[in-house]
Structures are given as C-alpha cells and as structure tokens.
JSON list of C-alpha atoms in Angstrom, two decimals:
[
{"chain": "A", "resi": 1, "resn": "UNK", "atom": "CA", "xyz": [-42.24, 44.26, -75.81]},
{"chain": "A", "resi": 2, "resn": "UNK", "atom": "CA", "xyz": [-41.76, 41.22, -73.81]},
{"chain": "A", "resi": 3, "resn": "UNK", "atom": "CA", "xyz": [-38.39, 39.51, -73.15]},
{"chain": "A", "resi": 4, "resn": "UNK", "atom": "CA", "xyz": [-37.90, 36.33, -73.85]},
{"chain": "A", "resi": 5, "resn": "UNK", "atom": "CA", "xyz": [-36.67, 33.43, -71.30]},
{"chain": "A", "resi": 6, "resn": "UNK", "atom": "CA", "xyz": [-33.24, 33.34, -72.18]},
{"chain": "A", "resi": 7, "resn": "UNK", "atom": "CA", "xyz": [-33.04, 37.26, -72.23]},
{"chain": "A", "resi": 8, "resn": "UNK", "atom": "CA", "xyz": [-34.17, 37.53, -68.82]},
{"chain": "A", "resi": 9, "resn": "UNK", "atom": "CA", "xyz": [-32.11, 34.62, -67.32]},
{"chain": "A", "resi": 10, "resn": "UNK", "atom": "CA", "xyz": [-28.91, 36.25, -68.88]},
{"chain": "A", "resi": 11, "resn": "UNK", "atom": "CA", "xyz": [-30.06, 39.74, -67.07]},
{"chain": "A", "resi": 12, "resn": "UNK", "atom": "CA", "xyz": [-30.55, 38.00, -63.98]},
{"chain": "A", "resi": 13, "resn": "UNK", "atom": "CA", "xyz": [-27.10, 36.31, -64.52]},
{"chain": "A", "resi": 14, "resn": "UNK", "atom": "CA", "xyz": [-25.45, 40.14, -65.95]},
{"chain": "A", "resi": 15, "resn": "UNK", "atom": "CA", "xyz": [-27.20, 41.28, -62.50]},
{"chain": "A", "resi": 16, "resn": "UNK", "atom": "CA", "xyz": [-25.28, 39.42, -60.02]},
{"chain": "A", "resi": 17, "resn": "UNK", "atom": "CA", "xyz": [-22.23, 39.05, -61.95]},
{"chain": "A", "resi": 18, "resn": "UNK", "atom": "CA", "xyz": [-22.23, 43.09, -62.05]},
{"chain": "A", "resi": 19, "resn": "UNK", "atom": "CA", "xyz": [-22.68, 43.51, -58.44]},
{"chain": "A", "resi": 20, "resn": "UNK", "atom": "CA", "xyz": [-26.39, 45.13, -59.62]},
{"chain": "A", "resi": 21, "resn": "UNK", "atom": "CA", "xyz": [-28.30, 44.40, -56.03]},
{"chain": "A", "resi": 22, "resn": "UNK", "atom": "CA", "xyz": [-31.21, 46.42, -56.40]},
{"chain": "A", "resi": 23, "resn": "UNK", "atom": "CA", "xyz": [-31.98, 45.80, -60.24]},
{"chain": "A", "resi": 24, "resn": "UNK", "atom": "CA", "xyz": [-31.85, 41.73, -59.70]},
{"chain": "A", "resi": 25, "resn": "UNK", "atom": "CA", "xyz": [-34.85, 42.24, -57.57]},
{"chain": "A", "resi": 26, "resn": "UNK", "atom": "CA", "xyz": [-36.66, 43.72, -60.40]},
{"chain": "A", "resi": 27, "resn": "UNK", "atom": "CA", "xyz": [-35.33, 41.28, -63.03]},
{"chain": "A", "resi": 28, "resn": "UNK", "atom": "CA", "xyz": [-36.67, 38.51, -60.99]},
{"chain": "A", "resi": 29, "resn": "UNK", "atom": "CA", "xyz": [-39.89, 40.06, -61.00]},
{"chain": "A", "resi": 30, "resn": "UNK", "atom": "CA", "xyz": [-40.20, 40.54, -64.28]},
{"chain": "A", "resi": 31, "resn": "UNK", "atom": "CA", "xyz": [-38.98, 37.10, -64.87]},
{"chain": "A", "resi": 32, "resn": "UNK", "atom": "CA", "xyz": [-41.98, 35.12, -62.34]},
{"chain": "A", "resi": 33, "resn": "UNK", "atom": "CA", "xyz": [-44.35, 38.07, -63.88]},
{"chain": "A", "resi": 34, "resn": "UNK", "atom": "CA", "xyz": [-43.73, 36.59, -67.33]},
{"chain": "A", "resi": 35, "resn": "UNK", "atom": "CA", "xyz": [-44.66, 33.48, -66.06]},
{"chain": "A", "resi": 36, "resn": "UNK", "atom": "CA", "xyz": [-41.09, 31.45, -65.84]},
{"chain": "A", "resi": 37, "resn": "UNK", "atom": "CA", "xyz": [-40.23, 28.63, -63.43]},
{"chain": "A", "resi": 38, "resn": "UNK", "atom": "CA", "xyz": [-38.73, 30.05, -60.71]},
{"chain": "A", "resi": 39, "resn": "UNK", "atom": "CA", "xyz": [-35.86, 27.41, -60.50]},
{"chain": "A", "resi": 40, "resn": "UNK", "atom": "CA", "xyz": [-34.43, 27.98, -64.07]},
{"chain": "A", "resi": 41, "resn": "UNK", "atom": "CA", "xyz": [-34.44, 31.71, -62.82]},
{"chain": "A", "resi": 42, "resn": "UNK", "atom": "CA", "xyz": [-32.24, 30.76, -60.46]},
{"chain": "A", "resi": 43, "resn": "UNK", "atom": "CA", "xyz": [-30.31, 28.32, -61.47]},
{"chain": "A", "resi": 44, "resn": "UNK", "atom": "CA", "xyz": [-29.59, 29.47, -64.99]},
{"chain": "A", "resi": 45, "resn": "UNK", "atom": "CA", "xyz": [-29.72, 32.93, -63.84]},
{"chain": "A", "resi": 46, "resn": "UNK", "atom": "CA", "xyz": [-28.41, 33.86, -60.47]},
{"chain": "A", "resi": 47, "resn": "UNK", "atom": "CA", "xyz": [-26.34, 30.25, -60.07]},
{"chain": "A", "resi": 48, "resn": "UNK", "atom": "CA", "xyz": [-24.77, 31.33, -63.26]},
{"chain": "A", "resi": 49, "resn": "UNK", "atom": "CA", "xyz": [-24.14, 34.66, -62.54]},
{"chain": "A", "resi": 50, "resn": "UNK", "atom": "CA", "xyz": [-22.64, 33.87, -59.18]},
{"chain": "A", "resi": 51, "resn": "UNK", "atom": "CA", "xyz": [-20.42, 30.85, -61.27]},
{"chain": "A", "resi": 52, "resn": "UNK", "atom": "CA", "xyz": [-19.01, 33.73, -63.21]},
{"chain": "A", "resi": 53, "resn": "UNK", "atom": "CA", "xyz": [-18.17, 35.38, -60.56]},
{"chain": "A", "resi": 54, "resn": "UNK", "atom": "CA", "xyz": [-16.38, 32.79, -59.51]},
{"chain": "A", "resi": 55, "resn": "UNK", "atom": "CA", "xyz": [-14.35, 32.15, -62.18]},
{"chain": "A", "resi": 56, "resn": "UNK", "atom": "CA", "xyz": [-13.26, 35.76, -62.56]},
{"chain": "A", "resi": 57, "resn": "UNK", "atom": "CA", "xyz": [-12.55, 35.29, -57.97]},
{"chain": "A", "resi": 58, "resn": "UNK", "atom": "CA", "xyz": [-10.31, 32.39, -59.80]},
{"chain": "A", "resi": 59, "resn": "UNK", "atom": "CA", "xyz": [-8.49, 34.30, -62.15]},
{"chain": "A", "resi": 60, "resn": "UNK", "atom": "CA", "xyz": [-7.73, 37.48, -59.55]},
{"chain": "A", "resi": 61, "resn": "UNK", "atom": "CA", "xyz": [-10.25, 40.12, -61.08]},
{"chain": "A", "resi": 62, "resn": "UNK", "atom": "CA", "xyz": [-12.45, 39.66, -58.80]},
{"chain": "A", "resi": 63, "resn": "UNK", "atom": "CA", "xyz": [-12.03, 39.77, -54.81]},
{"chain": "A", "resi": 64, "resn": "UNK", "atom": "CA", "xyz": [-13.83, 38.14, -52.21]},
{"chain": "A", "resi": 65, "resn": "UNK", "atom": "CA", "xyz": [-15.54, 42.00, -51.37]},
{"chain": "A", "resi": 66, "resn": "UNK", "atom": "CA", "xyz": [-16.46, 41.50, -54.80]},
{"chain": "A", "resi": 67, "resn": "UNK", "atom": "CA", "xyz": [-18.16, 38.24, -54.72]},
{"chain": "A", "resi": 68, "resn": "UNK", "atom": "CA", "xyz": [-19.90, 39.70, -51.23]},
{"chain": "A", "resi": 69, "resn": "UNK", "atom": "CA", "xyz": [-21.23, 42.15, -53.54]},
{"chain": "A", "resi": 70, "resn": "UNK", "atom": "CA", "xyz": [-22.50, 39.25, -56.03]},
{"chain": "A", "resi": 71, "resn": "UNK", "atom": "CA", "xyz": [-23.78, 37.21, -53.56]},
{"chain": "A", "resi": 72, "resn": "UNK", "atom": "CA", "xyz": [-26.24, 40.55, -52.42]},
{"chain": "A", "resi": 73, "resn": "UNK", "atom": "CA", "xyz": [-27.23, 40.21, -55.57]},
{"chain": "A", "resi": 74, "resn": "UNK", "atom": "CA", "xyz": [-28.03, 36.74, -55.96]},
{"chain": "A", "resi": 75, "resn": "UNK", "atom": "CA", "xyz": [-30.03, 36.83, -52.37]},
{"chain": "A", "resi": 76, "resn": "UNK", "atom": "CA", "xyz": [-31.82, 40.34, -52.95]},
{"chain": "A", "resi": 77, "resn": "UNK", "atom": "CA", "xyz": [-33.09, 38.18, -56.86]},
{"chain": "A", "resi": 78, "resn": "UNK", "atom": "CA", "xyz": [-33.74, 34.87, -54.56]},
{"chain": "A", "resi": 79, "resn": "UNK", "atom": "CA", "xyz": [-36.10, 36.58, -52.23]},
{"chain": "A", "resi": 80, "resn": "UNK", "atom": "CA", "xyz": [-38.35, 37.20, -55.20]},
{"chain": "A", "resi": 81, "resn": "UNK", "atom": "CA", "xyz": [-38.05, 33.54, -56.89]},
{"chain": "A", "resi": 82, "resn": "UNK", "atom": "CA", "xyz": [-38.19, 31.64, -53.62]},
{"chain": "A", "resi": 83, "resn": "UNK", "atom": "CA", "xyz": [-41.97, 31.71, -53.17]},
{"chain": "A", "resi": 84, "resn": "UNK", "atom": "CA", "xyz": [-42.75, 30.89, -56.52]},
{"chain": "A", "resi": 85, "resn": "UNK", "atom": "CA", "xyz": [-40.90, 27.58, -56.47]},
{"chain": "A", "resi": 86, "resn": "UNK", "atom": "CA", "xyz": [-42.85, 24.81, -55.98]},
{"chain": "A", "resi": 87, "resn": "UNK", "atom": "CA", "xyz": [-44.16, 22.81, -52.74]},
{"chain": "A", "resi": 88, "resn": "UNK", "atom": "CA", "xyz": [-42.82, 19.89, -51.47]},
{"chain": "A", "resi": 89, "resn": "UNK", "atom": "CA", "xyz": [-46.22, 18.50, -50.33]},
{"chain": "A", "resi": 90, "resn": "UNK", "atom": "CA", "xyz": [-44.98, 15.07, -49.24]},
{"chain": "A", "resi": 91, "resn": "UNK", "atom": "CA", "xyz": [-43.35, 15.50, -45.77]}
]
C-alpha cells in the first residue's frame, strides 16, 4: 500500500527528529519515488523535523550532540531530495 504525502513528510520529519540517519535516506526515496516535490519533502519534512529538534535543544532534552545527530539526518535525507528539486534555468 502506498503512503500518502503527509505520511511520508511526517516520517521524514520522525526521521531526523529521532536521530534515524540511515532510514531518512530511504524515506526520501520513497517520498521522490512516489512522485512528491522534493521541496515540501524538505521543508515540511526534514526542516520540520530539525525545528523540533530545536525546540526540544530549547527546552534542555535535547543537546547540541543531539541535534549533530539530527542534522546527519536531515543531510543523509537532503542528498536524496536535492537533485530532484527543480532548475534554476535563468542565470
């Protein structure tokens, strides 16, 4: 069964905001596979995860190692969406 959008952008999110490196990758995938834009992937997927992140750095749950950890994360599932955003043509 497929996922939907908003499944998928909330794994890619759960991804970095769990410190999940290696299974963003694989979301991400599956995300540009299902045919998503790759910006809302990451911006209402990895962004968000990472502003979760954030807020938790905020509150002292989380510690810088532990945003390091989110930010792995958030690169390993931007290495996948990065080529499928679209050219800028006009330069």
């Amino acid at each position: 069964m497929t996922k939907t959008k908003q499944e998928l952008l909330q794994e890619l999110s759960d991804c970095v905001f769990d410190m999940e490196d290696e299974e963003a990758a694989g979301i991400a995938q599956e995300y540009v596979d299902a045919g998503y834009e790759a910006l809302d992937g990451i911006i209402d997927g990895l962004v968000n995860g990472m502003n979760r992140a954030g807020k938790m750095y905020e509150e002292e749950e989380y510690f810088v190692t532990d945003l390091l950890l989110c930010s792995d994360a958030m690169y390993n599932g931007l290495e996948v969406l990065k080529p499928h955003l679209p050219k800028d043509d006009s330069k």
